[in-house]
PDB file of C-alpha atoms in Angstrom:
ATOM      1  CA  MET S   1      -5.493  21.478 -12.979  1.00 58.00           C
ATOM      2  CA  ASN S   2      -3.995  23.738 -10.235  1.00 73.00           C
ATOM      3  CA  PHE S   3      -5.059  21.396  -7.360  1.00 78.00           C
ATOM      4  CA  LYS S   4      -1.966  21.255  -5.158  1.00 86.00           C
ATOM      5  CA  GLN S   5      -1.766  17.402  -5.436  1.00 87.00           C
ATOM      6  CA  LEU S   6      -1.693  17.668  -9.116  1.00 88.00           C
ATOM      7  CA  VAL S   7       0.872  20.279  -9.125  1.00 91.00           C
ATOM      8  CA  SER S   8       3.006  18.153  -6.532  1.00 93.00           C
ATOM      9  CA  LEU S   9       2.717  15.092  -8.762  1.00 94.00           C
ATOM     10  CA  ALA S  10       3.860  17.036 -11.863  1.00 92.00           C
ATOM     11  CA  HIS S  11       6.887  18.258 -10.204  1.00 93.00           C
ATOM     12  CA  CYS S  12       7.529  14.876  -8.753  1.00 95.00           C
ATOM     13  CA  LEU S  13       7.219  13.189 -12.139  1.00 92.00           C
ATOM     14  CA  ALA S  14       9.534  15.686 -13.925  1.00 91.00           C
ATOM     15  CA  SER S  15      12.079  15.359 -11.214  1.00 94.00           C
ATOM     16  CA  ASN S  16      12.096  11.713 -11.722  1.00 93.00           C
ATOM     17  CA  GLY S  17      12.677  11.963 -15.563  1.00 87.00           C
ATOM     18  CA  PHE S  18       8.896  11.735 -16.847  1.00 87.00           C
ATOM     19  CA  VAL S  19       7.599  14.320 -19.241  1.00 82.00           C
ATOM     20  CA  CYS S  20       4.255  15.213 -17.786  1.00 83.00           C
ATOM     21  CA  LEU S  21       1.681  17.522 -19.647  1.00 81.00           C
ATOM     22  CA  ARG S  22      -1.019  19.062 -17.532  1.00 80.00           C
ATOM     23  CA  PHE S  23      -4.138  20.564 -19.071  1.00 78.00           C
ATOM     24  CA  THR S  24      -7.527  21.324 -17.934  1.00 75.00           C
ATOM     25  CA  CYS S  25     -11.122  20.838 -19.391  1.00 74.00           C
ATOM     26  CA  LYS S  26     -13.848  23.042 -18.082  1.00 72.00           C
ATOM     27  CA  GLY S  27     -17.154  21.517 -17.466  1.00 70.00           C
ATOM     28  CA  LEU S  28     -18.308  18.115 -16.248  1.00 72.00           C
ATOM     29  CA  ASN S  29     -19.439  16.698 -19.467  1.00 83.00           C
ATOM     30  CA  LEU S  30     -17.503  13.407 -19.945  1.00 86.00           C
ATOM     31  CA  THR S  31     -17.852  13.264 -23.603  1.00 88.00           C
ATOM     32  CA  TYR S  32     -16.412  16.689 -23.940  1.00 88.00           C
ATOM     33  CA  ARG S  33     -13.554  15.695 -21.609  1.00 87.00           C
ATOM     34  CA  VAL S  34     -12.637  12.548 -23.612  1.00 90.00           C
ATOM     35  CA  ARG S  35     -12.466  14.574 -26.787  1.00 89.00           C
ATOM     36  CA  ALA S  36     -10.275  17.039 -25.344  1.00 88.00           C
ATOM     37  CA  TYR S  37      -7.905  14.379 -24.076  1.00 86.00           C
ATOM     38  CA  ARG S  38      -7.956  12.819 -27.519  1.00 88.00           C
ATOM     39  CA  ALA S  39      -7.067  16.180 -29.024  1.00 89.00           C
ATOM     40  CA  VAL S  40      -4.161  16.709 -26.751  1.00 86.00           C
ATOM     41  CA  LEU S  41      -2.857  13.107 -27.332  1.00 85.00           C
ATOM     42  CA  LEU S  42      -2.977  13.453 -31.013  1.00 84.00           C
ATOM     43  CA  TYR S  43      -1.265  16.657 -31.075  1.00 85.00           C
ATOM     44  CA  LEU S  44       1.606  15.256 -28.914  1.00 82.00           C
ATOM     45  CA  ARG S  45       1.811  12.303 -31.279  1.00 80.00           C
ATOM     46  CA  SER S  46       1.991  14.591 -34.334  1.00 84.00           C
ATOM     47  CA  LEU S  47       5.131  16.442 -32.854  1.00 83.00           C
ATOM     48  CA  GLN S  48       8.122  15.384 -35.211  1.00 78.00           C
ATOM     49  CA  ARG S  49      10.615  16.643 -32.627  1.00 80.00           C
ATOM     50  CA  LEU S  50       9.351  14.541 -29.725  1.00 74.00           C
ATOM     51  CA  THR S  51       9.449  10.776 -29.724  1.00 76.00           C
ATOM     52  CA  ILE S  52       7.063   9.375 -27.374  1.00 76.00           C
ATOM     53  CA  ASP S  53       7.640   5.663 -26.415  1.00 77.00           C
ATOM     54  CA  ASN S  54       5.271   5.122 -23.485  1.00 83.00           C
ATOM     55  CA  ILE S  55       2.044   7.108 -22.887  1.00 86.00           C
ATOM     56  CA  ILE S  56       0.328   6.972 -19.425  1.00 91.00           C
ATOM     57  CA  ILE S  57      -2.732   9.073 -19.316  1.00 92.00           C
ATOM     58  CA  GLY S  58      -4.528   9.935 -16.021  1.00 92.00           C
ATOM     59  CA  GLY S  59      -6.553  12.378 -14.195  1.00 91.00           C
ATOM     60  CA  ARG S  60      -8.288  13.421 -11.000  1.00 93.00           C
ATOM     61  CA  SER S  61     -11.900  12.647 -10.186  1.00 93.00           C
ATOM     62  CA  MET S  62     -13.917  13.149 -13.554  1.00 91.00           C
ATOM     63  CA  GLY S  63     -10.512  13.536 -15.381  1.00 90.00           C
ATOM     64  CA  SER S  64      -9.607   9.844 -14.375  1.00 94.00           C
ATOM     65  CA  ARG S  65     -13.143   8.714 -15.768  1.00 93.00           C
ATOM     66  CA  ALA S  66     -12.144  10.516 -18.995  1.00 91.00           C
ATOM     67  CA  ALA S  67      -8.669   9.016 -19.215  1.00 92.00           C
ATOM     68  CA  ALA S  68     -10.280   5.550 -18.698  1.00 94.00           C
ATOM     69  CA  ALA S  69     -12.903   6.119 -21.454  1.00 92.00           C
ATOM     70  CA  LEU S  70     -10.264   7.309 -23.904  1.00 92.00           C
ATOM     71  CA  ALA S  71      -7.873   4.507 -23.159  1.00 92.00           C
ATOM     72  CA  ARG S  72     -10.730   2.153 -23.640  1.00 92.00           C
ATOM     73  CA  GLN S  73     -11.710   3.933 -27.069  1.00 90.00           C
ATOM     74  CA  LEU S  74      -8.016   3.830 -28.147  1.00 88.00           C
ATOM     75  CA  SER S  75      -7.743   0.221 -27.292  1.00 86.00           C
ATOM     76  CA  ASP S  76     -10.733  -0.472 -29.596  1.00 81.00           C
ATOM     77  CA  GLU S  77      -9.022   1.513 -32.382  1.00 83.00           C
ATOM     78  CA  SER S  78      -5.358   0.492 -32.244  1.00 74.00           C
ATOM     79  CA  ASP S  79      -2.910  -2.226 -31.117  1.00 65.00           C
ATOM     80  CA  ASP S  80      -0.638   0.325 -29.468  1.00 65.00           C
ATOM     81  CA  PRO S  81      -2.833   2.786 -27.714  1.00 70.00           C
ATOM     82  CA  VAL S  82      -1.646   3.724 -24.183  1.00 86.00           C
ATOM     83  CA  GLN S  83       0.429   1.681 -21.709  1.00 91.00           C
ATOM     84  CA  GLY S  84      -1.305   2.944 -18.445  1.00 94.00           C
ATOM     85  CA  VAL S  85      -3.989   4.758 -16.796  1.00 96.00           C
ATOM     86  CA  LEU S  86      -3.530   6.778 -13.559  1.00 97.00           C
ATOM     87  CA  CYS S  87      -6.794   7.373 -11.685  1.00 97.00           C
ATOM     88  CA  LEU S  88      -6.598   9.712  -8.783  1.00 96.00           C
ATOM     89  CA  SER S  89      -9.936   9.623  -6.789  1.00 96.00           C
ATOM     90  CA  PHE S  90     -11.871   7.848  -9.506  1.00 96.00           C
ATOM     91  CA  PRO S  91     -15.515   8.912  -8.799  1.00 96.00           C
ATOM     92  CA  LEU S  92     -17.130   5.352  -8.958  1.00 96.00           C
ATOM     93  CA  HIS S  93     -20.539   6.977  -7.805  1.00 95.00           C
ATOM     94  CA  PRO S  94     -21.828  10.212  -6.503  1.00 93.00           C
ATOM     95  CA  PRO S  95     -22.053  10.468  -2.826  1.00 94.00           C
ATOM     96  CA  ARG S  96     -24.546   8.173  -0.936  1.00 90.00           C
ATOM     97  CA  GLN S  97     -25.560   6.777  -4.759  1.00 93.00           C
ATOM     98  CA  THR S  98     -23.528   3.604  -4.892  1.00 92.00           C
ATOM     99  CA  HIS S  99     -26.004   2.050  -7.237  1.00 89.00           C
ATOM    100  CA  VAL S 100     -24.614   4.049 -10.206  1.00 86.00           C
ATOM    101  CA  HIS S 101     -21.133   2.200  -9.873  1.00 90.00           C
ATOM    102  CA  ARG S 102     -22.043  -0.292 -12.541  1.00 89.00           C
ATOM    103  CA  GLN S 103     -22.548   2.345 -15.212  1.00 88.00           C
ATOM    104  CA  ARG S 104     -19.355   4.256 -14.182  1.00 90.00           C
ATOM    105  CA  SER S 105     -17.130   1.210 -14.283  1.00 93.00           C
ATOM    106  CA  GLU S 106     -17.935  -0.027 -17.759  1.00 93.00           C
ATOM    107  CA  ASP S 107     -14.918   1.592 -19.384  1.00 93.00           C
ATOM    108  CA  LEU S 108     -12.612   0.053 -16.736  1.00 96.00           C
ATOM    109  CA  LYS S 109     -13.995  -3.421 -17.284  1.00 95.00           C
ATOM    110  CA  ARG S 110     -13.312  -3.097 -21.080  1.00 94.00           C
ATOM    111  CA  LEU S 111      -9.772  -1.945 -20.887  1.00 94.00           C
ATOM    112  CA  PRO S 112      -7.543  -4.646 -22.474  1.00 92.00           C
ATOM    113  CA  GLU S 113      -5.200  -6.934 -20.660  1.00 89.00           C
ATOM    114  CA  PRO S 114      -1.814  -5.499 -21.610  1.00 87.00           C
ATOM    115  CA  LEU S 115      -2.850  -2.040 -20.043  1.00 93.00           C
ATOM    116  CA  SER S 116      -1.948  -1.117 -16.475  1.00 96.00           C
ATOM    117  CA  VAL S 117      -4.336   0.838 -14.234  1.00 97.00           C
ATOM    118  CA  LEU S 118      -3.340   2.445 -10.894  1.00 98.00           C
ATOM    119  CA  PHE S 119      -6.076   3.731  -8.796  1.00 98.00           C
ATOM    120  CA  VAL S 120      -5.260   6.068  -5.755  1.00 98.00           C
ATOM    121  CA  SER S 121      -8.079   6.414  -3.545  1.00 97.00           C
ATOM    122  CA  GLY S 122      -9.026   7.541  -0.037  1.00 97.00           C
ATOM    123  CA  THR S 123     -10.409   5.223   2.402  1.00 97.00           C
ATOM    124  CA  GLU S 124     -12.863   7.988   3.377  1.00 97.00           C
ATOM    125  CA  ASP S 125     -13.840   9.103  -0.142  1.00 97.00           C
ATOM    126  CA  ASP S 126     -17.444   9.345  -0.165  1.00 96.00           C
ATOM    127  CA  MET S 127     -17.466   8.908  -4.155  1.00 97.00           C
ATOM    128  CA  CYS S 128     -15.590   5.513  -4.258  1.00 96.00           C
ATOM    129  CA  ASP S 129     -16.779   2.813  -1.897  1.00 96.00           C
ATOM    130  CA  LYS S 130     -13.942   0.501  -1.251  1.00 96.00           C
ATOM    131  CA  LEU S 131     -15.726  -2.916  -1.527  1.00 96.00           C
ATOM    132  CA  LEU S 132     -17.275  -1.688  -4.810  1.00 96.00           C
ATOM    133  CA  LEU S 133     -13.920  -0.436  -6.226  1.00 97.00           C
ATOM    134  CA  GLU S 134     -12.151  -3.873  -5.381  1.00 96.00           C
ATOM    135  CA  GLY S 135     -15.159  -5.727  -6.781  1.00 96.00           C
ATOM    136  CA  THR S 136     -14.711  -3.760  -9.966  1.00 96.00           C
ATOM    137  CA  LEU S 137     -11.087  -4.654 -10.127  1.00 96.00           C
ATOM    138  CA  LYS S 138     -12.006  -8.272 -10.003  1.00 96.00           C
ATOM    139  CA  GLU S 139     -14.038  -7.870 -13.100  1.00 96.00           C
ATOM    140  CA  MET S 140     -11.300  -5.908 -15.058  1.00 96.00           C
ATOM    141  CA  LYS S 141      -9.205  -7.439 -17.821  1.00 96.00           C
ATOM    142  CA  ALA S 142      -6.350  -4.838 -17.441  1.00 96.00           C
ATOM    143  CA  GLU S 143      -3.729  -5.339 -14.760  1.00 96.00           C
ATOM    144  CA  SER S 144      -4.988  -2.953 -11.910  1.00 97.00           C
ATOM    145  CA  LYS S 145      -3.763  -2.023  -8.637  1.00 96.00           C
ATOM    146  CA  ILE S 146      -5.097   0.226  -5.779  1.00 97.00           C
ATOM    147  CA  PHE S 147      -3.280   2.473  -3.335  1.00 98.00           C
ATOM    148  CA  TRP S 148      -5.612   3.154  -0.423  1.00 98.00           C
ATOM    149  CA  LEU S 149      -4.689   6.404   1.202  1.00 98.00           C
ATOM    150  CA  ASP S 150      -5.703   5.680   4.793  1.00 97.00           C
ATOM    151  CA  GLY S 151      -8.092   8.341   6.013  1.00 97.00           C
ATOM    152  CA  GLY S 152      -7.942  10.063   2.613  1.00 97.00           C
ATOM    153  CA  SER S 153     -10.871  11.982   1.294  1.00 97.00           C
ATOM    154  CA  HIS S 154     -11.967  12.411  -2.259  1.00 96.00           C
ATOM    155  CA  GLY S 155      -9.593  15.321  -2.441  1.00 94.00           C
ATOM    156  CA  LEU S 156      -6.895  13.215  -1.120  1.00 95.00           C
ATOM    157  CA  THR S 157      -6.472  15.047   2.037  1.00 95.00           C
ATOM    158  CA  VAL S 158      -6.215  13.486   5.415  1.00 97.00           C
ATOM    159  CA  LYS S 159      -7.356  14.995   8.657  1.00 97.00           C
ATOM    160  CA  GLY S 160      -4.560  15.305  11.060  1.00 97.00           C
ATOM    161  CA  ARG S 161      -1.905  15.204   8.419  1.00 97.00           C
ATOM    162  CA  MET S 162       0.163  17.818   6.744  1.00 96.00           C
ATOM    163  CA  ASP S 163      -0.740  18.045   2.977  1.00 94.00           C
ATOM    164  CA  GLU S 164       2.907  17.798   2.029  1.00 95.00           C
ATOM    165  CA  SER S 165       3.276  14.385   3.842  1.00 96.00           C
ATOM    166  CA  VAL S 166       0.134  13.070   1.987  1.00 97.00           C
ATOM    167  CA  MET S 167       1.382  14.178  -1.377  1.00 96.00           C
ATOM    168  CA  ASP S 168       4.772  12.623  -0.818  1.00 97.00           C
ATOM    169  CA  GLU S 169       3.049   9.328   0.019  1.00 97.00           C
ATOM    170  CA  VAL S 170       0.860   9.465  -3.036  1.00 97.00           C
ATOM    171  CA  ASN S 171       3.531  10.615  -5.117  1.00 97.00           C
ATOM    172  CA  SER S 172       5.826   7.681  -3.909  1.00 97.00           C
ATOM    173  CA  HIS S 173       3.319   5.186  -5.092  1.00 97.00           C
ATOM    174  CA  VAL S 174       2.729   6.784  -8.405  1.00 97.00           C
ATOM    175  CA  ILE S 175       6.606   6.944  -9.185  1.00 96.00           C
ATOM    176  CA  SER S 176       6.962   3.393  -8.047  1.00 96.00           C
ATOM    177  CA  TRP S 177       4.115   2.178 -10.386  1.00 96.00           C
ATOM    178  CA  MET S 178       5.368   4.204 -13.268  1.00 94.00           C
ATOM    179  CA  SER S 179       9.038   3.171 -12.853  1.00 91.00           C
ATOM    180  CA  ARG S 180       8.313   0.194 -15.074  1.00 87.00           C
ATOM    181  CA  TRP S 181       8.220   2.449 -18.082  1.00 83.00           C
ATOM    182  CA  LYS S 182      11.231   4.470 -17.406  1.00 77.00           C
ATOM    183  CA  GLU S 183      14.308   3.450 -19.543  1.00 61.00           C
TER     184      GLU S 183
END
């Protein structure tokens, strides 16, 4: 939760008029994380003093898998689940285990058509092979877009570049994508 990229993005979202709630889930268990995301979302929807028109859920690495899984579950349960999913450094496969990508992409492929998904991945991310992710997008029903961070690692850092410069570039793409939901 306190990755500098996430803190930077949260500040950028807030300064551009978006309400952003950050929370963390300890542990790597995907089922646990999806339940935690669901509980937070249900709590937000229950607040009577807060009107939420558009919900975009997202995460970084395993958190983006949990966001995609929850968006898929909600789309199965409701006609108005969430509008978008932000996947920062989606872990399509463990390092050097590209064969796992089929299992990890199932929730993505089952996301419904009106939903929009933005992937932000580094071209040097050892957990997200570029060709495999691009192939996965071709199999998705949901509208999807990838921003490839040139030279970016799984941690969205780039050798030879200042972190602030990289974060500004990433944040700019996220804000541009999210602007469709801003009134």
